[in-house]
XYZ file of C-alpha atoms in Angstrom:
213
model
C 71.114 -22.085 2.726
C 68.068 -24.446 1.062
C 65.184 -23.030 1.513
C 63.386 -26.181 3.629
C 60.120 -25.019 3.374
C 60.433 -25.731 -0.406
C 61.917 -28.915 0.703
C 58.742 -30.385 2.213
C 57.113 -28.544 -0.371
C 58.632 -31.202 -3.153
C 58.730 -34.245 -1.389
C 55.128 -34.208 -0.273
C 53.399 -33.339 -3.102
C 55.452 -36.492 -4.834
C 53.196 -38.287 -2.465
C 50.009 -36.235 -4.061
C 50.842 -36.567 -7.429
C 51.874 -39.886 -7.224
C 47.982 -40.950 -5.153
C 46.143 -37.937 -8.344
C 47.626 -40.714 -11.098
C 45.966 -43.590 -9.416
C 42.644 -41.737 -8.781
C 43.506 -40.901 -13.035
C 43.195 -37.621 -12.559
C 46.125 -35.780 -14.573
C 48.511 -34.113 -12.305
C 51.954 -31.464 -11.637
C 53.288 -30.118 -9.336
C 54.823 -26.861 -10.079
C 56.935 -25.465 -7.977
C 55.902 -21.725 -7.688
C 53.422 -18.831 -9.622
C 55.326 -18.834 -12.894
C 55.647 -22.011 -13.090
C 52.248 -22.862 -12.476
C 51.316 -20.177 -15.003
C 53.144 -22.245 -17.845
C 51.666 -25.119 -16.920
C 48.430 -24.066 -17.670
C 48.746 -21.945 -20.747
C 50.298 -25.726 -21.927
C 46.469 -27.196 -20.866
C 45.077 -24.632 -22.550
C 44.431 -25.602 -26.628
C 44.008 -22.137 -28.037
C 40.606 -20.939 -29.167
C 39.206 -22.335 -25.958
C 35.788 -21.623 -24.168
C 37.582 -20.655 -21.260
C 35.506 -19.836 -17.537
C 36.287 -20.003 -14.002
C 35.033 -19.628 -10.779
C 35.491 -17.053 -9.079
C 39.399 -18.501 -7.955
C 41.984 -16.167 -6.695
C 44.398 -18.977 -6.786
C 44.287 -18.774 -10.540
C 44.387 -15.296 -10.733
C 47.053 -15.128 -8.575
C 49.019 -16.932 -11.245
C 48.236 -14.600 -13.713
C 46.390 -16.579 -14.953
C 42.979 -14.868 -15.856
C 45.408 -12.167 -17.390
C 46.411 -14.218 -19.939
C 43.847 -15.583 -20.932
C 41.908 -12.190 -21.132
C 44.949 -11.129 -23.497
C 45.889 -14.035 -25.211
C 44.837 -16.101 -28.642
C 40.819 -17.853 -25.713
C 37.203 -16.886 -25.443
C 36.978 -15.884 -22.230
C 33.328 -16.435 -20.638
C 34.610 -13.535 -17.964
C 31.838 -12.798 -15.197
C 34.170 -10.332 -13.307
C 33.252 -8.183 -16.292
C 30.051 -7.665 -15.751
C 27.893 -5.725 -13.238
C 24.233 -6.695 -13.767
C 23.690 -9.276 -11.646
C 21.612 -10.588 -14.937
C 24.554 -10.143 -17.151
C 27.254 -12.090 -14.368
C 24.665 -15.471 -14.370
C 23.993 -15.678 -18.103
C 27.743 -16.388 -18.366
C 28.206 -18.688 -14.740
C 25.387 -20.329 -16.885
C 28.249 -20.684 -19.996
C 30.500 -21.537 -18.229
C 29.019 -25.297 -17.029
C 29.318 -25.045 -21.049
C 33.183 -23.734 -22.203
C 36.079 -25.996 -23.510
C 38.095 -25.704 -20.416
C 37.074 -24.542 -16.694
C 39.106 -23.298 -14.455
C 39.180 -23.834 -10.541
C 41.334 -24.025 -7.696
C 40.431 -25.904 -4.597
C 39.043 -25.312 -1.260
C 41.287 -28.225 0.785
C 43.195 -31.708 -1.206
C 43.291 -34.577 1.320
C 47.347 -36.345 0.513
C 45.177 -39.362 -0.772
C 44.675 -37.020 -3.544
C 40.498 -36.617 -2.892
C 39.644 -32.784 -3.417
C 37.367 -31.488 -0.939
C 35.037 -28.167 -2.205
C 32.166 -25.866 -0.122
C 29.841 -23.448 -2.786
C 27.005 -21.285 -1.977
C 25.739 -20.977 -5.465
C 26.893 -25.056 -6.731
C 28.102 -22.811 -10.256
C 32.088 -23.952 -9.235
C 30.809 -27.570 -8.328
C 28.361 -28.233 -11.005
C 31.620 -27.997 -13.598
C 33.821 -29.642 -11.966
C 31.363 -32.444 -11.333
C 29.607 -31.965 -15.166
C 29.296 -29.565 -18.138
C 33.278 -28.406 -19.211
C 35.693 -31.082 -21.754
C 38.890 -30.519 -19.480
C 39.020 -29.000 -15.400
C 42.124 -27.418 -14.175
C 42.583 -27.155 -10.210
C 45.215 -24.952 -9.001
C 46.297 -25.672 -5.779
C 49.339 -23.881 -3.449
C 50.266 -26.625 -1.039
C 49.111 -24.862 2.061
C 45.151 -26.368 0.284
C 47.121 -29.684 1.340
C 45.725 -32.445 4.421
C 47.036 -35.800 5.639
C 43.348 -37.325 5.696
C 39.918 -36.357 3.656
C 38.362 -35.282 6.890
C 41.523 -32.601 7.980
C 40.221 -31.953 4.328
C 36.613 -31.735 4.932
C 37.811 -30.142 8.312
C 39.756 -26.719 6.854
C 36.842 -26.589 3.920
C 34.576 -25.618 6.777
C 36.667 -23.777 8.394
C 39.104 -21.905 6.923
C 38.706 -21.823 3.137
C 34.955 -20.638 3.143
C 35.160 -18.294 6.804
C 38.440 -17.235 5.081
C 37.058 -16.456 1.016
C 33.546 -15.109 2.952
C 35.814 -11.599 4.086
C 35.350 -10.500 0.637
C 32.334 -10.031 0.575
C 31.493 -8.501 4.498
C 27.465 -7.728 3.233
C 27.692 -9.203 6.842
C 24.867 -12.459 6.314
C 26.704 -14.658 7.865
C 28.414 -15.416 11.330
C 31.934 -16.561 10.079
C 32.119 -12.797 8.927
C 31.691 -11.899 10.951
C 33.387 -13.814 13.736
C 36.050 -15.364 11.723
C 34.831 -19.480 12.463
C 31.975 -21.396 10.911
C 28.908 -21.213 12.907
C 27.165 -24.163 10.314
C 24.696 -21.959 9.767
C 22.163 -21.845 8.071
C 22.113 -18.308 6.616
C 20.821 -16.910 3.098
C 24.367 -15.657 2.564
C 25.829 -18.879 2.895
C 28.799 -20.135 0.668
C 28.200 -23.651 2.116
C 25.029 -25.139 0.797
C 26.822 -27.453 -0.787
C 29.894 -29.798 0.038
C 30.951 -31.809 -2.778
C 33.715 -34.329 -2.641
C 35.538 -35.278 -5.762
C 37.253 -38.837 -5.319
C 38.044 -39.827 -8.917
C 38.242 -38.588 -12.885
C 35.795 -40.332 -15.619
C 36.920 -39.714 -18.072
C 40.379 -39.910 -16.890
C 42.232 -37.124 -17.763
C 39.454 -34.503 -17.703
C 40.589 -32.952 -13.896
C 43.925 -31.557 -14.173
C 46.102 -30.829 -11.453
C 48.570 -28.063 -10.682
C 50.106 -28.175 -6.868
C 51.662 -24.952 -6.412
C 54.752 -25.146 -4.051
C 54.023 -21.550 -2.575
C 50.396 -20.404 -0.392
C 47.703 -19.205 -2.354
C 44.258 -18.948 -2.366
C 41.996 -19.533 1.056
């Protein structure tokens, strides 16, 4: 029997990829994690310095492990336990050749929405690395920009905050956004990326699976 969800994702992704390209992004659709990993590695030159922004999606497709174990200069923030060393690696990622990230939400007309606590991830998306590769499951795609913003605030951020569970925000306790001003807030920056300049600097790999938050 045909996988109707996969058919739906493929048809919806055709619209999204076309709209992303109209905004000067590079954009590709991959049916599954294996294809997404293969495409991502095609886009990363051997020997390149590669940083990332804590992307669960990149981890889920095996990309972070592949970068660590292959012919790349991995700026691996995750290997440091000392906060000062981790912060240094995060700053180094801002000038990496390639930056890997997920997306909190994408509107069907091709605009990406991200929320961030420290701004290291959104800063690298906006400026610095020569190439930014965004890996996003089709569960991140919303019909409108307004819906994408809502998803980033009320779905992605509260789900992501469950990884930390240090009791510093209301969404950790209730699972619902309270538009808080807590010290541990991970929504201090809300960035809408509506185009790529220079053209092709930001590259999207849209995956026909549910990935990340």
